[in-house]
Each structure stands twice: as structure tokens, then as C-alpha cells.
Amino acid sequence: MAGDDKSMIGRRGALALGGALGGAAGLAALGLPSVADAAGMPAGLVAKAKKEGRLNVIALPPDWANYGAIITAFKKQYGLSVTSANPDGSSAQELQTLRTLRGQSRAPDCVDVGPSFAVEGAKAGLFAPYKVATWNDIPADMKDASGLWVGDYFGVISVAANRSVVKTMPQSWADLKKPEYKGMVSLNGDPMGAAAAFSAVYAASLANGGSLDDIAPGVHYFAELAKLGNFNPAQARPASVIGGQTPITLDWDYLSLSDRKKGRGKAEITVAIPQGGPAYGGYYCQAISAHAPNPSAARLWQEFLYSDQGQIMFLEGYAHPARFNALVAANKIPTALMQELPSPEAYRDIKFASLDQQAKAKTVLADLWPKLVKT
Amino acid sequence: MAGVMEEARGPAPAPRQRAIALWKPVRFGLGGWATIVIAALYFFAPLVITGVFSLWEGRSRYGFAAYRGLLADGEMWSSLLLSFRLSIETIALGLVLLLPAMIFVHLRAPRLRPLFEFISALPFVVPAIALVAGLTALYTGPDWLIGTPNYLVIPYFFLALPYAYRALDVGLSALDLRTLTEAGQSLGASWPQILFRVVLPNLVSAMLGAILLTLAIVMGEFTFANILLFRTFAVYITDVGQSAVTEAAALTLLSFAITWGAMLGVLATGRGRTAQVGGAH
Amino acid sequence: MAAFLLLPTLVLLVQAFSGPHGPTLEWVRTLGSYRYRTAFRNSVLLSAWSAILGLAAGLAIAHAVLRPGAPRGLRTLATSFAAVAANFAGVPLAFAFIATLGTLGLLTTALRSAGIDIYAAGFSLYSVSGLTIVYAYFQVPLMLIVIMPALEGLKREWREAASNLGASSWQYWRHVAFPVLLPSLLAAFVLLFGNAFSAYATPYALTSGNIGLLPIEISNLLSGNVTLAPQVAAALAAGMVAVMAVVLAIYALANRRASRWRG
């Protein structure tokens, strides 16, 4: 977690990162408006939203990418009441709820789903297209061309360890195989059901001779961990990490860092991006329901999320926002915040798998995992 | 069975070599205590561990901070009351629907039993999401029903169905229903009288079992309430479990204690009735 | 009433067998993969074993509780506790057991410092046998509640009569009590089996799906965050219905035999 101001290079090719962040102090900010949304939003959106008076969101845990604080800020700024339902819901459940509650006033206005589900939902006609004011800042491969869904933030796979139980912090994938970590390494779910667990296997593959087209080495890695007795099949949750039952976990960086914050006072948790291979990243997507009970409020919510304020709030939750590179180039990000995040070195070469690559990987994983990983 | 009893009253059979004392019921004794102690150890250990964790305030401090926070949380009480209300409604619905149907089947239509059995086992295998999809497809109704938590009573009835059915079935099978009703009829009683004064008092134990199981199921049910976005107690517990670490453990024990208290209440009111009728024990 | 349950089941069955060009066995064929075969095997074994364990232990405890010399109030205490414990499943139960018997659990480390390493000896909480032990926490209480009325139905007079006729305790149980209880025992087994068969939250929190089980597989495909495959999920669910149907059929057959003595 060096405090150096080196630029954080975006992911493969598509995001060309402009110049260095430069020494923060002393550089004049480029002349971008402080609240970009106010300039570009459709006229009267705020008024219409206020008339609707409420917003329904779903599957937004308060400590996931700082959604709790974001919702509170939104409520305060616009005076709308926000109902946040089913915080622990999965992407599939979000789509399901859109179908189940259609036509009811409790139906969700917006969803935050994984990319394959965003594509699925778009195909099923569940979404309404909308392009936020800051649309152009968002990388092309993180959004749907017609505006049906947009990537909101991304993260990379990290390793978190409870230092009360783990004396030496594992720094690399190879480290995790050491005998001192017996029975300690857990995932936060089934790789076939939980996106972070699936991505952890992908990340392991990248560090062990695999590639985005080949997840098998990742499965072999976990098979070996299981054989060594280091792999703990129990599901890692914040309670079990902080409590020490699953002291080492592989999870999204924003979740690990949020665990660290949660555990302050109870247990010390150290987070690192494991060395040995490029970082593996994943992003989530915003979409507005085609049958939203509060359509203007929904659009206002989107504008808020993609405004400078909203995007930086994501970063405060340790999730890299979609407009990260644009914000960095415009020197909008507070130095103190940059220092809290893991070293930019680790983010230098983030790998995102395409939907096709993921689909192939899922088939291989479904087939290989039960055969190889024996706990 | 009648044959055995009559013979026992007749002349005693030729005495065997060892003395036949009048059979004394087995005292509770060592076997009884051993069973109970082992069971208690197994069942209380996880609760004790959860309790220890719930008192953990970080590093090496222990205290009741988690509990204090929870009891002050208004949302805990509102979700708890909601779940209680739903359980009472589900129990009422269940008993009203199941008892007459099952008594009828036992008495008049034993052929239908296998069908009942199969239906009562279905909730085990149809995944919750499929049931919700089925629910919403079939029931588009007035907003006062569909939009409110009362709607949950319908799926809850079906979730509790296998357990309530089984409890009542075991009880009904243990009765000699035919003889009882025939005796009642030959004594000139009408059907409602037979039902309420002959059959039901003998079913109290089974009914209590069904009530307890339904209560436990509704209090603990999470999936449906979650999918339909209602904030029942179980939904609240899971939410807390995601964010607040020791509060989750404290909440687990609190909910355990509250539900246990409710059960004891149910049993206390039911026990009185059993004593009057003079059950087998 | 039945419509509510039968309709989704029918929809499920239809979905399991229909493809984009009409009826197909494509989804059902996926059930033959190693992953799903293992899930079927694990689910059936786990359910059967935990049902048997629940049956035996529950019966023993119920019998002890109903003995005339039992402490006052024990029965009420036990029944009420059982009702709560029968539903104390899911993450809290899993968490409690991980904290006790997991690789880093309190009991495990205590035993290790006493020189006994249960994990080295082959025990693992994260195996079918480990899961069976955890499942017992809600299986045994369920059995207790369900079998109590049946045990009460064993009239004392029968026991006295049998004893007067010279029957030993063993003979009483074998020739009098057991045949009377058998239908209830079979019914309880079916309930316990179904209860374990459909359990999802507890095994998931314990093993994250590393012990493949049908409800976990279905949930992954239907409400997970990685993949969405409702047809395969429907096929799996249809498979579960089939297993329960077989269990019920065996039960019906056994029940007919068991009730024969009633005449």
C-alpha cells in the first residue's frame, strides 16, 4: 500500500491511461465542473424524481462498495426515501424479482448485476435504456452500446488474512501452499454459484500457467491446496474471517478491505493482491427496470452514481469506479483515499474475462472441480 | 390385541421357573440419565459456543454490547412481531384445512392416503424459486393480499405441510379412529360432538406437535420472505449476519430463546388439557 | 390446495424436458455428468444416514423422556427445545459447528493440545459423515416431536400383559411394541429423509458446495451469481421429485406390510 502517486493503469488495451497522477499537491485541477451531473442531466429530472418521492433498490449490501453511505448521501441530497430490499440477494434473484413483482409498487427500480446477467436481462427486455451525463467517460467494454446496462465499479481478487491467527501474511499464490496455513484458506462460496469464488479460481489459474481461455490450472491449484490440507471448504463470511474460523480468504478487494474496516477493534485484517500473476478483475452493471415504479427517481439515481461524487464514494468503499481513469486524469481523487488502497502496481495489468471466455470457463469448472478438489 | 388382554385376565398360565413379579415400569435410572446427558451435551455445545462468540467485543474483551444494541433496535421487534403474526395465521389455516381432511381420509377414504403422502412430500423437492414462480403465475389478486406480508401465509402453509401432516398422521394412526367414532355414534353423539369431544382430545399431543413445528418453521423461514422482499425475523437475522459480526451470534441466541419461550407457552396451555383427559402417561 | 404444489411441479417437469425445438432429453442427459451423479449420490446417502441417525437417537431420547420416573417438566422442556432446535439450521448452526469441530474449532484445538488430532485420524466436518453429525441437530428433534404421540400410544396394559405372559423385555419390544410402532417409524423416516434431502443453507455454509448436493446445485443454477441455467435446474429438481417418489413408494409398500397385523 505504497503512497506513491504512480498512475493506475487500466485494463487490457481498451483503457489507455493518460498521464501520471503527478504530485498531487500543486497541480491545478483541470477545469471540470465539480458536480458533473448537474450540467448534463435531462432538464427537470430532479423535479420529476422529487415528485415520485421514492426509490426502490435491491441487493445492495450496505458494506459492499460503500452502498450504505451512497444511499444515505442520495437521500440527503434529493430528499427521496429509499427502500433497500434483499441486500444479500444474488444477480439471479434480482432479475427474478423484476419478474415477480412486476406491476407492484414495491418492484425494484434499478438493479446491480453481474455482466452475464446484465446481458441476460437486456435480452429478456427487463431493462430500459438510459445514458447518464458522464456516459463518455465509461470504457466501451464496460457498457451496452444502447444504454441498457452500464458497468459501475470493478475490483480484483485479493487475499485477506486475520492477523490474530495468521502470523505471517501470505503475499503470493505460492505462499498459500505453505504448511503454516493449514486449514485456513477459504472462498466466500461455491465457485459455481458465487462470482468472487469463481473469479478466485480464474485468478489462481492466471498465476499458475493458465489464461483467460484456460481455467484448468486454477482448479488444479485448489485441488493441490485441498490435498495439502490448506483449503477449508467452509464458506468464508465477514463473521468467520473476523472471528478467526476462516482466517484467510480470497475475495474481491473491495470486500476484503471492507472486512478490514469492519474488523477494526476486533481483529486486524491485512489485505494484499496476491503476487504470482496478473490481477483478475470483475465488474458489476447498473440497469434501470423497464417497468420501474419510479422511473425518474431511477434515472436520477443513475446520474448520482456516475457523478464525480458517486464514483468517488464507490472508491471510498474500495471499489474502483467505472470512470476511474477519467477521474484520475482530471485529478479528482483525494490523495488520502489513494493511499488507503492497495499499491497501484498490483492493478497495473488487470485481466477481465469476456463473457465467452467466462462461459467456457464455467463449463470446464463444473466438470473438473468435483473430480479434482477433494476436501 | 384384544385377545392378549383377555387372556391376561384369565387364569394365570403355568408359572415359570423364575418368579414373575408384577411388571414395574422401568425407573428413569442410569439409562435415562445417560441418554439425557449425552443429548444435552450435544445440543447445548453449539449454543454455548455461539454465546461465547456473541459476548466477544474484540481482542480479549467480553461484554453484552451486542445484546444491548440489538434490544434497542426497533427493527428487530417489528420483524419479530411480523413473524409471530404470520405463524399464528399459518397455524390457524393449517389446522382448519388439515384436520377435517385428514380425519375424513383416515375414516372414509384410506385409498386417498398415498396421494396425500405424495403431495405432502412435494414441498421438499420443489425449489423455493420454482414455487415462487408458480405462486406469482397463479395468484394475481388484489393488492391488499398480494402486496402485504399476509400473502406469505399461503406458501408457509405449504412449507409446514409435510411436518404438520406427518405429526397429525402419526397421531391419527395411533388412534383406533373407527372404533372411537363408532362407539360415539352408538352412544348417540352427533358428528360435531364426536369430533370435538372424542377425537380431538385424543389428538392433543399430535396437534401440539403440528403447532410447534409450524411455529418453528414460520419463525425460521427465510427464502420466501426474502424473495418477496418482506422483512420477517429470519430476513432481519440474515441481514444482521452479513454486516455485524457478533450481533449475528447474539441475535441467533436471542431468537432461539424467544422461540423456545413461545413453545413453552404453547405447551403449557396444551398440557392442561391433556391432563384432564388422562393421556397414556 | 393441491394446485399450488402440483402446478409448479408440472411446470418444472415440462421445463426439464423441453428445448427450443420441442421435447428433448438434453437437460436430463446432463444429469449423467460426474458432477450431478455425485450430487445425487451424496444427497441420497446423507439424507438416509441422517434419517437413520435421527430415527435411532430420537427414539431413544423420546423413550427416556416418557419414562414415568423422569424428572418433572423434562418432557415439556425437551419437546419445546426440540421444536426450536428442529429449525435451528442454516448459517448459525453451521457457524457454531465450524467454531466447535472445524479444523480450527475450539474442540478440535483442545483435543489437539491433549494429543488427539481428529483430523489426522480421518475425521472431517466437511464430509458426508461430518455433515450427518451436524444434520443430527435438526433431525433428532424432529424425530422426537413426531414419534412422541406414537410412543404414548403404546399402552401400559400391553406391557404388563406381555410381562405376565412371561415375555422378556426384548420379546415385548420385538413382538408387541415394534410392530405397533413400525408404521410411525416408517413415516418418520420419510419425513427425516425429506427434511435432509432439501436442506440447503446448512451444508452450503459448511462446505460451500464442495460436497456436491442437489439443493446446492439447483440453487447455483437458478439463483446464483455465476451462471443461469433454469432448464438444468429443472431437470435436477425433477430428479429430486423422482427420488422422493421412490422413497414414498417404498414407504407405501413397507407400510402395507407393517399394518397387516391390524387386520
Coordinates of C-alpha atoms in Angstrom, one line a residue, chain C:
Chain C
M1 CA -54.6 -26.6 -2.3
A2 CA -53.0 -29.2 -4.4
A3 CA -52.9 -27.0 -7.4
F4 CA -50.4 -24.7 -5.7
L5 CA -48.0 -27.5 -5.3
L6 CA -48.8 -29.6 -8.4
L7 CA -48.7 -26.8 -10.8
P8 CA -45.1 -25.6 -10.2
T9 CA -44.1 -29.3 -10.2
L10 CA -45.7 -29.8 -13.6
V11 CA -44.1 -26.6 -14.9
L12 CA -40.8 -27.9 -13.6
L13 CA -41.2 -31.3 -15.3
V14 CA -42.2 -29.6 -18.5
Q15 CA -39.2 -27.3 -18.4
A16 CA -36.9 -30.2 -17.7
F17 CA -38.0 -31.9 -20.8
S18 CA -38.5 -29.1 -23.3
G19 CA -35.9 -27.5 -25.5
P20 CA -36.1 -24.8 -28.2
H21 CA -37.4 -27.3 -30.7
G22 CA -39.8 -29.3 -28.6
P23 CA -39.4 -32.1 -26.2
T24 CA -35.8 -33.1 -25.5
L25 CA -33.8 -35.3 -23.2
E26 CA -30.9 -32.9 -23.4
W27 CA -31.2 -31.5 -19.9
V28 CA -31.8 -34.8 -18.4
R29 CA -28.7 -36.1 -20.1
T30 CA -26.6 -33.6 -18.3
L31 CA -27.7 -35.3 -15.1
G32 CA -25.4 -38.1 -16.1
S33 CA -22.3 -35.9 -15.7
Y34 CA -19.9 -36.7 -12.9
R35 CA -20.9 -33.6 -11.0
Y36 CA -24.5 -34.4 -10.9
R37 CA -24.2 -38.1 -10.4
T38 CA -22.1 -37.3 -7.3
A39 CA -24.6 -34.8 -6.1
F40 CA -27.4 -37.4 -6.4
R41 CA -25.3 -40.0 -4.6
N42 CA -24.2 -37.6 -1.8
S43 CA -27.8 -36.2 -1.3
V44 CA -29.3 -39.7 -1.0
L45 CA -26.6 -41.1 1.3
L46 CA -26.6 -38.0 3.5
S47 CA -30.3 -38.0 3.8
A48 CA -30.6 -41.7 4.5
W49 CA -27.8 -41.7 7.1
S50 CA -29.0 -38.6 8.9
A51 CA -32.6 -40.0 8.9
I52 CA -31.4 -43.3 10.4
L53 CA -29.3 -41.5 13.0
G54 CA -32.2 -39.2 13.7
L55 CA -34.6 -42.2 14.0
A56 CA -32.4 -44.1 16.4
A57 CA -31.3 -41.2 18.6
G58 CA -34.8 -39.5 18.6
L59 CA -36.5 -42.8 19.6
A60 CA -34.0 -43.3 22.4
I61 CA -34.5 -39.8 23.8
A62 CA -38.2 -39.9 23.4
H63 CA -38.4 -43.2 25.2
A64 CA -36.2 -41.8 28.0
V65 CA -38.3 -38.7 28.3
L66 CA -41.5 -40.6 28.5
R67 CA -40.4 -42.9 31.3
P68 CA -42.6 -42.5 34.3
G69 CA -39.7 -41.7 36.6
A70 CA -38.4 -38.9 34.5
P71 CA -37.9 -35.6 36.3
R72 CA -41.0 -33.3 36.2
G73 CA -41.1 -30.9 33.3
L74 CA -38.5 -32.8 31.4
R75 CA -41.0 -33.7 28.7
T76 CA -42.2 -30.1 28.2
L77 CA -38.6 -28.8 28.2
A78 CA -37.5 -31.4 25.8
T79 CA -40.4 -31.0 23.4
S80 CA -40.2 -27.3 23.3
F81 CA -36.4 -27.3 22.9
A82 CA -36.8 -29.9 20.1
A83 CA -39.2 -27.7 18.3
V84 CA -36.8 -24.8 18.2
A85 CA -33.7 -27.0 17.5
A86 CA -35.6 -28.7 14.6
N87 CA -35.5 -25.3 12.9
F88 CA -32.1 -24.1 14.1
A89 CA -30.5 -24.8 10.8
G90 CA -28.6 -22.8 8.3
V91 CA -25.7 -20.4 8.8
P92 CA -25.9 -20.1 12.7
L93 CA -25.8 -23.9 13.1
A94 CA -23.0 -24.3 10.6
F95 CA -21.1 -21.5 12.1
A96 CA -21.5 -23.0 15.6
F97 CA -20.2 -26.3 14.4
I98 CA -17.3 -24.8 12.5
A99 CA -16.4 -23.0 15.6
T100 CA -16.5 -26.2 17.6
L101 CA -15.4 -29.0 15.3
G102 CA -13.9 -27.2 12.3
T103 CA -10.2 -27.5 11.5
L104 CA -9.6 -24.5 13.8
G105 CA -12.5 -25.2 16.1
L106 CA -12.4 -24.9 19.8
L107 CA -12.9 -28.6 20.5
T108 CA -10.5 -29.6 17.7
T109 CA -7.7 -27.5 19.1
A110 CA -8.4 -28.5 22.6
L111 CA -8.2 -32.2 21.6
R112 CA -5.1 -31.5 19.6
S113 CA -3.3 -30.0 22.7
A114 CA -4.4 -33.1 24.6
G115 CA -2.6 -35.1 21.9
I116 CA -5.6 -36.3 19.9
D117 CA -5.8 -35.0 16.3
I118 CA -9.2 -36.0 15.0
Y119 CA -8.5 -34.6 11.6
A120 CA -5.3 -36.6 11.2
A121 CA -7.3 -39.7 12.2
G122 CA -9.6 -39.1 9.2
F123 CA -12.4 -37.2 10.7
S124 CA -13.6 -34.2 8.8
L125 CA -16.5 -31.9 9.5
Y126 CA -16.6 -31.2 5.8
S127 CA -17.6 -34.7 4.6
V128 CA -20.8 -36.7 4.4
S129 CA -20.2 -38.1 7.9
G130 CA -19.4 -34.7 9.3
L131 CA -22.5 -33.3 7.7
T132 CA -24.5 -36.2 9.2
I133 CA -23.4 -35.2 12.6
V134 CA -24.4 -31.6 12.0
Y135 CA -27.7 -32.6 10.5
A136 CA -28.5 -34.6 13.6
Y137 CA -29.0 -31.3 15.3
F138 CA -32.3 -30.8 13.5
Q139 CA -33.1 -34.4 12.6
V140 CA -33.2 -35.8 16.1
P141 CA -35.5 -33.1 17.5
L142 CA -37.8 -33.5 14.6
M143 CA -38.0 -37.3 15.2
L144 CA -38.6 -36.6 18.9
I145 CA -41.7 -34.4 18.2
V146 CA -43.1 -36.7 15.6
I147 CA -42.7 -40.0 17.5
M148 CA -43.9 -38.9 20.9
P149 CA -47.6 -39.4 20.2
A150 CA -46.9 -42.9 18.8
L151 CA -44.9 -43.9 21.9
E152 CA -47.6 -42.6 24.0
G153 CA -50.0 -44.9 22.2
L154 CA -48.1 -47.9 23.5
K155 CA -50.5 -48.8 26.2
R156 CA -49.1 -49.8 29.5
E157 CA -51.5 -52.6 29.8
W158 CA -49.9 -54.2 26.8
R159 CA -46.5 -54.2 28.6
E160 CA -48.0 -55.6 31.8
A161 CA -49.9 -58.3 29.9
A162 CA -46.8 -59.3 28.0
S163 CA -44.8 -59.5 31.1
N164 CA -47.5 -61.5 32.8
L165 CA -47.4 -63.9 30.0
G166 CA -43.7 -64.4 30.6
A167 CA -42.3 -62.3 27.8
S168 CA -38.9 -60.7 28.4
S169 CA -38.3 -57.1 27.7
W170 CA -36.7 -57.9 24.4
Q171 CA -39.6 -60.1 23.4
Y172 CA -42.1 -57.3 24.3
W173 CA -40.3 -54.9 22.1
R174 CA -39.9 -57.3 19.2
H175 CA -43.3 -58.8 19.1
V176 CA -45.6 -56.1 20.6
A177 CA -44.1 -52.6 20.6
F178 CA -42.1 -52.7 17.4
P179 CA -44.9 -53.9 15.1
V180 CA -47.2 -51.3 16.6
L181 CA -44.6 -48.6 16.1
L182 CA -43.4 -49.6 12.7
P183 CA -45.8 -47.5 10.6
S184 CA -45.0 -44.5 12.6
L185 CA -41.2 -45.2 12.3
L186 CA -41.5 -45.6 8.6
A187 CA -43.5 -42.3 8.3
A188 CA -40.9 -40.6 10.5
F189 CA -38.1 -41.9 8.3
V190 CA -39.7 -40.4 5.2
L191 CA -40.1 -37.1 6.9
L192 CA -36.5 -37.1 8.1
F193 CA -35.2 -38.1 4.7
G194 CA -37.1 -35.3 3.0
N195 CA -36.0 -32.8 5.6
A196 CA -32.4 -33.6 5.0
F197 CA -32.8 -34.0 1.3
S198 CA -34.0 -30.5 0.8
A199 CA -31.6 -28.8 3.3
Y200 CA -29.6 -26.1 1.6
A201 CA -28.3 -23.3 3.9
T202 CA -26.5 -25.6 6.4
P203 CA -24.4 -27.6 4.0
Y204 CA -23.6 -24.6 1.9
A205 CA -22.3 -22.6 4.8
L206 CA -20.3 -25.7 5.9
T207 CA -18.8 -26.8 2.7
S208 CA -19.5 -24.2 0.0
G209 CA -20.8 -26.9 -2.2
N210 CA -17.6 -28.9 -2.1
I211 CA -19.7 -31.9 -1.1
G212 CA -22.0 -31.8 -4.0
L213 CA -25.6 -31.8 -3.0
L214 CA -28.7 -31.4 -5.1
P215 CA -30.2 -28.3 -3.5
I216 CA -26.9 -26.5 -3.8
E217 CA -26.5 -27.4 -7.4
I218 CA -30.0 -26.2 -8.2
S219 CA -29.6 -23.0 -6.3
N220 CA -26.3 -22.3 -8.1
L221 CA -28.0 -22.7 -11.5
L222 CA -31.2 -20.8 -10.5
S223 CA -30.3 -18.1 -8.1
G224 CA -26.5 -17.9 -8.1
N225 CA -24.2 -15.2 -9.3
V226 CA -22.2 -17.2 -11.8
T227 CA -24.5 -18.9 -14.2
L228 CA -28.1 -19.1 -15.1
A229 CA -29.4 -22.4 -16.4
P230 CA -33.0 -22.9 -15.4
Q231 CA -33.5 -26.0 -17.6
V232 CA -30.8 -28.0 -16.0
A233 CA -32.0 -26.8 -12.6
A234 CA -35.5 -28.0 -13.6
A235 CA -34.0 -31.4 -14.6
L236 CA -32.3 -31.6 -11.3
A237 CA -35.5 -30.7 -9.5
A238 CA -37.3 -33.3 -11.5
G239 CA -34.7 -35.8 -10.4
M240 CA -35.3 -34.8 -6.8
V241 CA -39.1 -35.4 -7.3
A242 CA -38.3 -38.8 -8.7
V243 CA -36.2 -39.8 -5.7
M244 CA -38.8 -38.7 -3.3
A245 CA -41.4 -40.6 -5.3
V246 CA -39.3 -43.7 -5.0
V247 CA -38.9 -43.2 -1.2
L248 CA -42.6 -42.8 -0.9
A249 CA -43.3 -45.9 -2.9
I250 CA -41.0 -47.9 -0.7
Y251 CA -42.7 -46.4 2.3
A252 CA -46.2 -47.3 1.0
L253 CA -45.1 -50.9 0.4
A254 CA -43.5 -51.2 3.7
N255 CA -46.4 -49.6 5.4
R256 CA -48.9 -52.0 3.9
R257 CA -46.9 -54.9 5.3
A258 CA -46.4 -53.2 8.6
S259 CA -50.1 -52.5 9.1
R260 CA -51.1 -56.1 8.3
W261 CA -51.3 -57.0 11.9
R262 CA -54.2 -54.7 12.3
G263 CA -56.4 -56.9 10.3

